[in-house]
XYZ file of C-alpha atoms in Angstrom:
373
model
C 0.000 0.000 0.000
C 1.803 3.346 -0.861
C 1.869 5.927 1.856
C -0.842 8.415 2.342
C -0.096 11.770 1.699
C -1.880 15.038 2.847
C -3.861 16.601 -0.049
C -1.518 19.450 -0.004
C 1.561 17.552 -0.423
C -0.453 15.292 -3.292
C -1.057 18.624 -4.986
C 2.235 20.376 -4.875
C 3.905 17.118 -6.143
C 1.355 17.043 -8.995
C 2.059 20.639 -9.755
C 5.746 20.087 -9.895
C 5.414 17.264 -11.903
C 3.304 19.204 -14.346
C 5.353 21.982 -14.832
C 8.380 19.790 -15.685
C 6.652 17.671 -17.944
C 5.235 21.285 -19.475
C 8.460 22.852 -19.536
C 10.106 19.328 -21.569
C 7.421 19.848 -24.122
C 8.274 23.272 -24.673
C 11.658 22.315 -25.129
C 11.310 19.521 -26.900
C 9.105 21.733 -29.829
C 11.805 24.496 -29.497
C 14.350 21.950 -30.490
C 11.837 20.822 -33.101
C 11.905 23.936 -34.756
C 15.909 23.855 -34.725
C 15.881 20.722 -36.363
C 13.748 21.931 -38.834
C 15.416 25.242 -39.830
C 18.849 23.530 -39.771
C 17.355 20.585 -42.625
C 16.205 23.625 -44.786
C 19.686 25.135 -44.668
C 21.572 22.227 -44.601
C 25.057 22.504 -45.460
C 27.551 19.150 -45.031
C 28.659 21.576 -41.530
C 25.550 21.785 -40.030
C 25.886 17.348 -39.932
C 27.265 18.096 -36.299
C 25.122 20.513 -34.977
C 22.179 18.420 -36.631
C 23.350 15.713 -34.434
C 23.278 17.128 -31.533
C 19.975 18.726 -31.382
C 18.871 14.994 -32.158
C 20.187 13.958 -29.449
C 19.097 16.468 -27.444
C 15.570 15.676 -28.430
C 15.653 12.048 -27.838
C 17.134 13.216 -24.130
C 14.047 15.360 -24.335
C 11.629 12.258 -25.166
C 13.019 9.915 -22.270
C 12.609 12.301 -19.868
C 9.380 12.944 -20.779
C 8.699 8.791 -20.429
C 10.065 9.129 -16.922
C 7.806 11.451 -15.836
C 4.664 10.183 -17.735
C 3.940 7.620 -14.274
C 4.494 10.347 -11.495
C 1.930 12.262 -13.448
C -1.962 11.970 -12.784
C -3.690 13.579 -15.721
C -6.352 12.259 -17.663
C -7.512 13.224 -21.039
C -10.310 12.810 -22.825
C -10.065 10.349 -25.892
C -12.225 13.026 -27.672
C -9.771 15.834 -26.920
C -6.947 13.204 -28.508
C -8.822 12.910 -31.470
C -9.630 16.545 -32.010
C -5.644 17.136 -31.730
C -5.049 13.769 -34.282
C -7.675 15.299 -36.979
C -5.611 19.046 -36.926
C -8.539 20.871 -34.874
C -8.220 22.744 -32.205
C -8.713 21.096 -28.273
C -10.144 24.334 -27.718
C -13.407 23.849 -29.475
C -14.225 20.807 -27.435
C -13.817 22.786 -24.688
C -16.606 25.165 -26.148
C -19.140 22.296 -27.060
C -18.008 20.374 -23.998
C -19.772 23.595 -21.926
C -22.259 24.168 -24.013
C -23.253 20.409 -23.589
C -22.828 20.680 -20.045
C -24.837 23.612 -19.513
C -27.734 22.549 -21.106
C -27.643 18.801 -19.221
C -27.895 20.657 -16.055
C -30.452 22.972 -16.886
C -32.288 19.631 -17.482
C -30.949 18.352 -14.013
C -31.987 21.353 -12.485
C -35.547 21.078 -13.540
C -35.647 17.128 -12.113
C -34.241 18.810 -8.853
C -36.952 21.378 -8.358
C -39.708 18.972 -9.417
C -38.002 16.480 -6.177
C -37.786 18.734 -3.926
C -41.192 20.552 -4.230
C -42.862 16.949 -4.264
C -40.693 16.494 -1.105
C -42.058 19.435 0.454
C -45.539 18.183 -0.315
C -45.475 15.009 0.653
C -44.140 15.915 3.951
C -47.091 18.436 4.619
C -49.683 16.257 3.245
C -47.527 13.304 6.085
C -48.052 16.024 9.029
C -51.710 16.419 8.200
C -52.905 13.572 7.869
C -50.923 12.029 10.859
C -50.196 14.883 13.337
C -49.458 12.452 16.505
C -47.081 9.978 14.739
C -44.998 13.064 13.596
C -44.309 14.222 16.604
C -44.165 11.011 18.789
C -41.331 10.759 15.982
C -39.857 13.971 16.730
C -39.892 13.620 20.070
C -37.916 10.313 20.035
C -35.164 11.534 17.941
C -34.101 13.967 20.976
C -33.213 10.688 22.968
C -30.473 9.024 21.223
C -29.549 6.343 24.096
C -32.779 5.459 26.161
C -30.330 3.412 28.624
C -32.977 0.507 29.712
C -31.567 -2.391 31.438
C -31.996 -6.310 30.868
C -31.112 -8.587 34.206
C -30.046 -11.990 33.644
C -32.247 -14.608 35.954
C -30.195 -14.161 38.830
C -30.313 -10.379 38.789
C -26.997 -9.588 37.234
C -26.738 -6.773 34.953
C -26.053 -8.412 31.164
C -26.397 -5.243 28.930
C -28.176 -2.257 27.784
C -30.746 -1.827 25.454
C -33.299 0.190 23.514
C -37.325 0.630 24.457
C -37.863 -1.393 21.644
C -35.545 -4.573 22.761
C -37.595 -4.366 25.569
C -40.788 -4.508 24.742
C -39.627 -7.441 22.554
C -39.221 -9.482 25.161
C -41.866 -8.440 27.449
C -44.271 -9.542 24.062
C -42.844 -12.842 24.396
C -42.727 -13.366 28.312
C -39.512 -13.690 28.578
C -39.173 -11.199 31.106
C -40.615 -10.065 33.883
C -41.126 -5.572 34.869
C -38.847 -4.497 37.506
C -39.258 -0.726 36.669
C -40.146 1.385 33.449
C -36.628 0.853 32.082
C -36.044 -2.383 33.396
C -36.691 -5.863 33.311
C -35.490 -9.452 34.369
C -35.333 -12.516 31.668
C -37.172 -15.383 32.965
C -34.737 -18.026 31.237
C -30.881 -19.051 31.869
C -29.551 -17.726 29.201
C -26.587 -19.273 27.377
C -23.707 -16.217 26.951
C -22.783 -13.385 29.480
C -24.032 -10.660 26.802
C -22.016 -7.339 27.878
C -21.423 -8.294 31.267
C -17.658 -8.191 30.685
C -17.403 -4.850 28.648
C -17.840 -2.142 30.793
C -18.607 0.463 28.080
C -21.530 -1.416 27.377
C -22.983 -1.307 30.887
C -22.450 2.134 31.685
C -25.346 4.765 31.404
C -24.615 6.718 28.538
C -25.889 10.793 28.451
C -27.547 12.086 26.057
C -25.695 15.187 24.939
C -23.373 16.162 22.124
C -20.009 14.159 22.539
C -18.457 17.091 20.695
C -20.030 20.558 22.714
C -22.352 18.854 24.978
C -25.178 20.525 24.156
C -28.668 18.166 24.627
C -30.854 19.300 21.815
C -30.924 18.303 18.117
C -28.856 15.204 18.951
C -28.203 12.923 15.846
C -26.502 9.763 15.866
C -23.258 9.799 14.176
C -21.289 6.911 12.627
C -17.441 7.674 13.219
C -16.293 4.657 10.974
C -19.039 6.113 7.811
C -21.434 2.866 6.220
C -19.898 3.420 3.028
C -16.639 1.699 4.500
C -17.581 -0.274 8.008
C -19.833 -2.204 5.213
C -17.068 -4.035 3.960
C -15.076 -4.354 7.431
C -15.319 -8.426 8.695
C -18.917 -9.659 10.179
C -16.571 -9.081 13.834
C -16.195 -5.289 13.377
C -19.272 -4.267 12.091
C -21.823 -6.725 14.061
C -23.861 -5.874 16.620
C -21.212 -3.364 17.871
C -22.132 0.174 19.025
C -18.981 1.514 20.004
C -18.510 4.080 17.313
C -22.021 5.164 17.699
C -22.261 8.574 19.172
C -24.537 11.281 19.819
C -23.281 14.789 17.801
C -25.860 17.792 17.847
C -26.638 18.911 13.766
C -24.171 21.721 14.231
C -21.032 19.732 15.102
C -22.629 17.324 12.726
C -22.327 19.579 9.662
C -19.238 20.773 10.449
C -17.612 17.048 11.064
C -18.924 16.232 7.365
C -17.703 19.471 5.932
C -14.078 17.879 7.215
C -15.503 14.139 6.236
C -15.812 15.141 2.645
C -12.606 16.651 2.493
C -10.562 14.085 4.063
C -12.842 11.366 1.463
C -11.903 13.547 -1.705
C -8.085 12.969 -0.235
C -8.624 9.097 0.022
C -10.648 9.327 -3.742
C -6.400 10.878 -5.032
C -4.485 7.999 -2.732
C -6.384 5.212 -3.509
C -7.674 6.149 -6.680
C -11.019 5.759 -5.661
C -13.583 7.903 -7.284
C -16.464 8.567 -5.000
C -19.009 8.207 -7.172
C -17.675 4.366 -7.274
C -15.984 2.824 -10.494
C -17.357 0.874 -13.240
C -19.871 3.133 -14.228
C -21.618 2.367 -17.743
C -22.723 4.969 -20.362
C -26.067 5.159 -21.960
C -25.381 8.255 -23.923
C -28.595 7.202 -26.224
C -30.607 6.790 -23.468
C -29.722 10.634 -22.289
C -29.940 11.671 -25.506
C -33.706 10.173 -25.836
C -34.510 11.652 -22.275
C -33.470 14.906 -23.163
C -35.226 15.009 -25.992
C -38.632 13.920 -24.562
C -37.864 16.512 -21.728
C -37.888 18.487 -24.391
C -41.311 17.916 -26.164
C -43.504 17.275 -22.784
C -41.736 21.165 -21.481
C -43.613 23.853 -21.036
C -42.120 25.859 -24.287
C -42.437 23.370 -26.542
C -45.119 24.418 -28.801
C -42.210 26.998 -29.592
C -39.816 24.680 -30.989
C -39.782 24.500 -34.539
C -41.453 21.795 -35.821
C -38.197 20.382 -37.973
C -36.385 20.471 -34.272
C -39.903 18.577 -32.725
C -39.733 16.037 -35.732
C -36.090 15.425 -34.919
C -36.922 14.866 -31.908
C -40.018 12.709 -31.918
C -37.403 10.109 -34.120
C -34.619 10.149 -31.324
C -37.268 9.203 -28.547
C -39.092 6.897 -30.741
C -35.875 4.978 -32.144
C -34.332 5.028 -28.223
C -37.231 3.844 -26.898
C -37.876 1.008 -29.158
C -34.202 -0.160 -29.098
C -34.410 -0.149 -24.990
C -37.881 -1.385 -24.715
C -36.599 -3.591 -21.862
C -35.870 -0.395 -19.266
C -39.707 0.377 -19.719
C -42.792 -0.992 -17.312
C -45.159 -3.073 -19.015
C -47.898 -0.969 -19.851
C -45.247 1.326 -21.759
C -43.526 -1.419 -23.673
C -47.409 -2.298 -24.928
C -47.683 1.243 -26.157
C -43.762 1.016 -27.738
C -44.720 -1.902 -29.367
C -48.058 0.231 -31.319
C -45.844 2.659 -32.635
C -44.343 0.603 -35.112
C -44.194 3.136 -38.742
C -46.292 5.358 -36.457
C -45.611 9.281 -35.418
C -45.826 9.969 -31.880
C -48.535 11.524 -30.694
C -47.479 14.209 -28.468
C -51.472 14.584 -27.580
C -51.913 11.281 -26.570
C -51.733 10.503 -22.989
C -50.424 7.406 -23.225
C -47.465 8.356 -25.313
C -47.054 11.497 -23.267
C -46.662 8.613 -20.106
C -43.702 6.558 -22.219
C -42.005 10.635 -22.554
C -42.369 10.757 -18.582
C -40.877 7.155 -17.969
C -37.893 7.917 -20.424
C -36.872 11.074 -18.815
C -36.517 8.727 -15.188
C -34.809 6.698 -16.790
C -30.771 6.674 -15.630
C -28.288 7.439 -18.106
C -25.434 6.345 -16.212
C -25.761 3.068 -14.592
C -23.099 0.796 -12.362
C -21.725 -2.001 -15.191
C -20.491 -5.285 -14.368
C -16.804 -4.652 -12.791
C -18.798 -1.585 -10.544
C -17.181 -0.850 -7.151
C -17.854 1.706 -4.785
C -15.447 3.780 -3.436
C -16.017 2.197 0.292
C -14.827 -1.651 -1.268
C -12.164 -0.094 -3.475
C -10.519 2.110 -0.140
């Protein structure tokens, strides 16, 4: 495992390493252009200066290998291929943003639709049941409720929740001793926490960070994405690195969570977002598109563009008739050397499904970045 290295020493290596690279290039073309003037003058004395600057540039060209594996860099194949066909990298730099912007005008829309059905659904929740919100409210201010389960002779064997409780009180297994305690009725077979003090002790209900006691959230210090694919020993029934944090503390720990995670995404090359991800540019494409025609301005695209667009859904759509639900494959399969009929609400449904469904999706070799760190 190589060593891990503080983001700011990652970065200033990676700028060093850039500007030598950048400055060998430069040299390497300057030397170019020596080589080239001296061929177009070339006189039987230049053979030894010739020689040298060939030498120089083969010099040039190993160093450049040398560096090539200390640098992280990654270019696009399309900006390759724009440089091989003698156009300039700067014009997919143009389309590139042009793309870009209009992909998340599109996600922007999807993200004000969510969160304004959010915001209704949780008011329509409230209404219609008032109690069970608060009841829920009201628990999440307790984070440890601290209730106590005996063993048949009366020794202490751990700590629980309400809810472990009134488990076994459904069952008779136990008997009431006092509202947050109760004795099993059976022998039972282990010593449960009886030999780990931390488990036994009462723990308080306040932020482990500022100690304040309201807003208390409880806070994973080893995060799921990672304790997930820790051994069965670590990540079982253990509580340890469970711990109340108010939602202050709380933001600012993940402020420095996401940080330090964008530092393990460089060592480990590890990309968040996971790797393996799979493309379905035609599938965007087609969603975009049928974005496009169910919008609210779309009686002012021209109807060449809407035409276009009709074909790209109707193509995509029967091509990746499998991503659909039933009852829109059915309609797919009427369409056949049909237009679509932007009136019809059943096409107007297939539109909706096509513009939920995901363009990128996790392919076969897909890791996370928890399992790959």
């Amino acid at each position: 495992m190589q060593p891990v290295r503080s983001e700011e020493e990652a970065a200033e290596l990676d700028d060093a390493d850039r500007e030598a690279i950048e400055k060998k290039i430069d040299e390497s073309l300057e030397t170019l252009t020596q080589i080239q003037v001296t061929l177009m003058n070339h006189e039987s004395a230049d053979e030894h200066v010739l020689q040298q600057r060939l030498e120089r540039l083969v010099r040039g060209f190993a160093d450049m290998h040398m560096l090539k594996d200390r640098l992280n860099v990654n270019v696009p194949e399309e900006v390759l291929a724009y440089i091989k066909d003698g156009r300039n990298p700067n014009d997919f730099t143009s389309q590139f943003m042009e793309r870009l912007a209009s992909e998340n005008q599109f996600t922007n829309g999807k993200i004000a639709a969510l969160t304004n059905f959010k915001q209704e659904y949780e008011a329509m929740i409230r209404d219609a049941f008032p109690n069970e919100a608060n009841e829920r409210i009201a628990r999440s201010k307790a984070v440890y409720e601290n209730c106590t389960v005996l063993d048949i002779s009366g020794n202490l064997l751990f700590r629980t929740s309400r809810k472990r409780l009134d488990w076994y009180l459904s069952r008779d297994l136990a008997t009431v001793v006092n509202d947050s305690t109760i004795q099993l009725k059976f022998a039972n077979r282990g010593t449960g926490r009886s030999n780990e003090p931390f488990y036994l002790q009462d723990m308080r209900n306040a932020c482990v960070v500022c100690g304040d006691t309201n807003g208390l959230t409880m806070h994973h210090v080893v995060p799921h994405q990672y304790r997930q694919y820790m051994s069965t020993d670590i990540k079982s029934r253990s509580s340890f690195d469970l711990l109340p944090v108010c939602l202050q503390c709380h933001d600012q720990y993940e402020r420095h969570a996401t940080l330090f995670k964008k530092h393990l995404e460089k060592c480990f090359r590890a990309p968040l977002e996971g790797r393996g991800w799979v493309e379905r540019r035609d599938v965007g494409q087609a969603g975009r598109a049928a974005a496009a025609l169910l919008g609210q301005y779309a009686n002012k695209i021209p109807e060449e563009r809407r035409a276009e667009l009709r074909r790209t859904v109707q193509t995509v759509a029967e091509a990746r008739a499998s991503l659909f639900s039933d009852s829109a494959r059915q309609c797919i399969e009427t369409w056949q050397g049909e237009q679509l009929d932007l009136s019809s609400d059943a096409h107007r449904s297939v539109l909706r499904e096509l513009c939920s469904i995901e363009e990128r999706v996790p392919g076969p070799d897909y890791c996370t970045h928890g399992e790959i760190v």
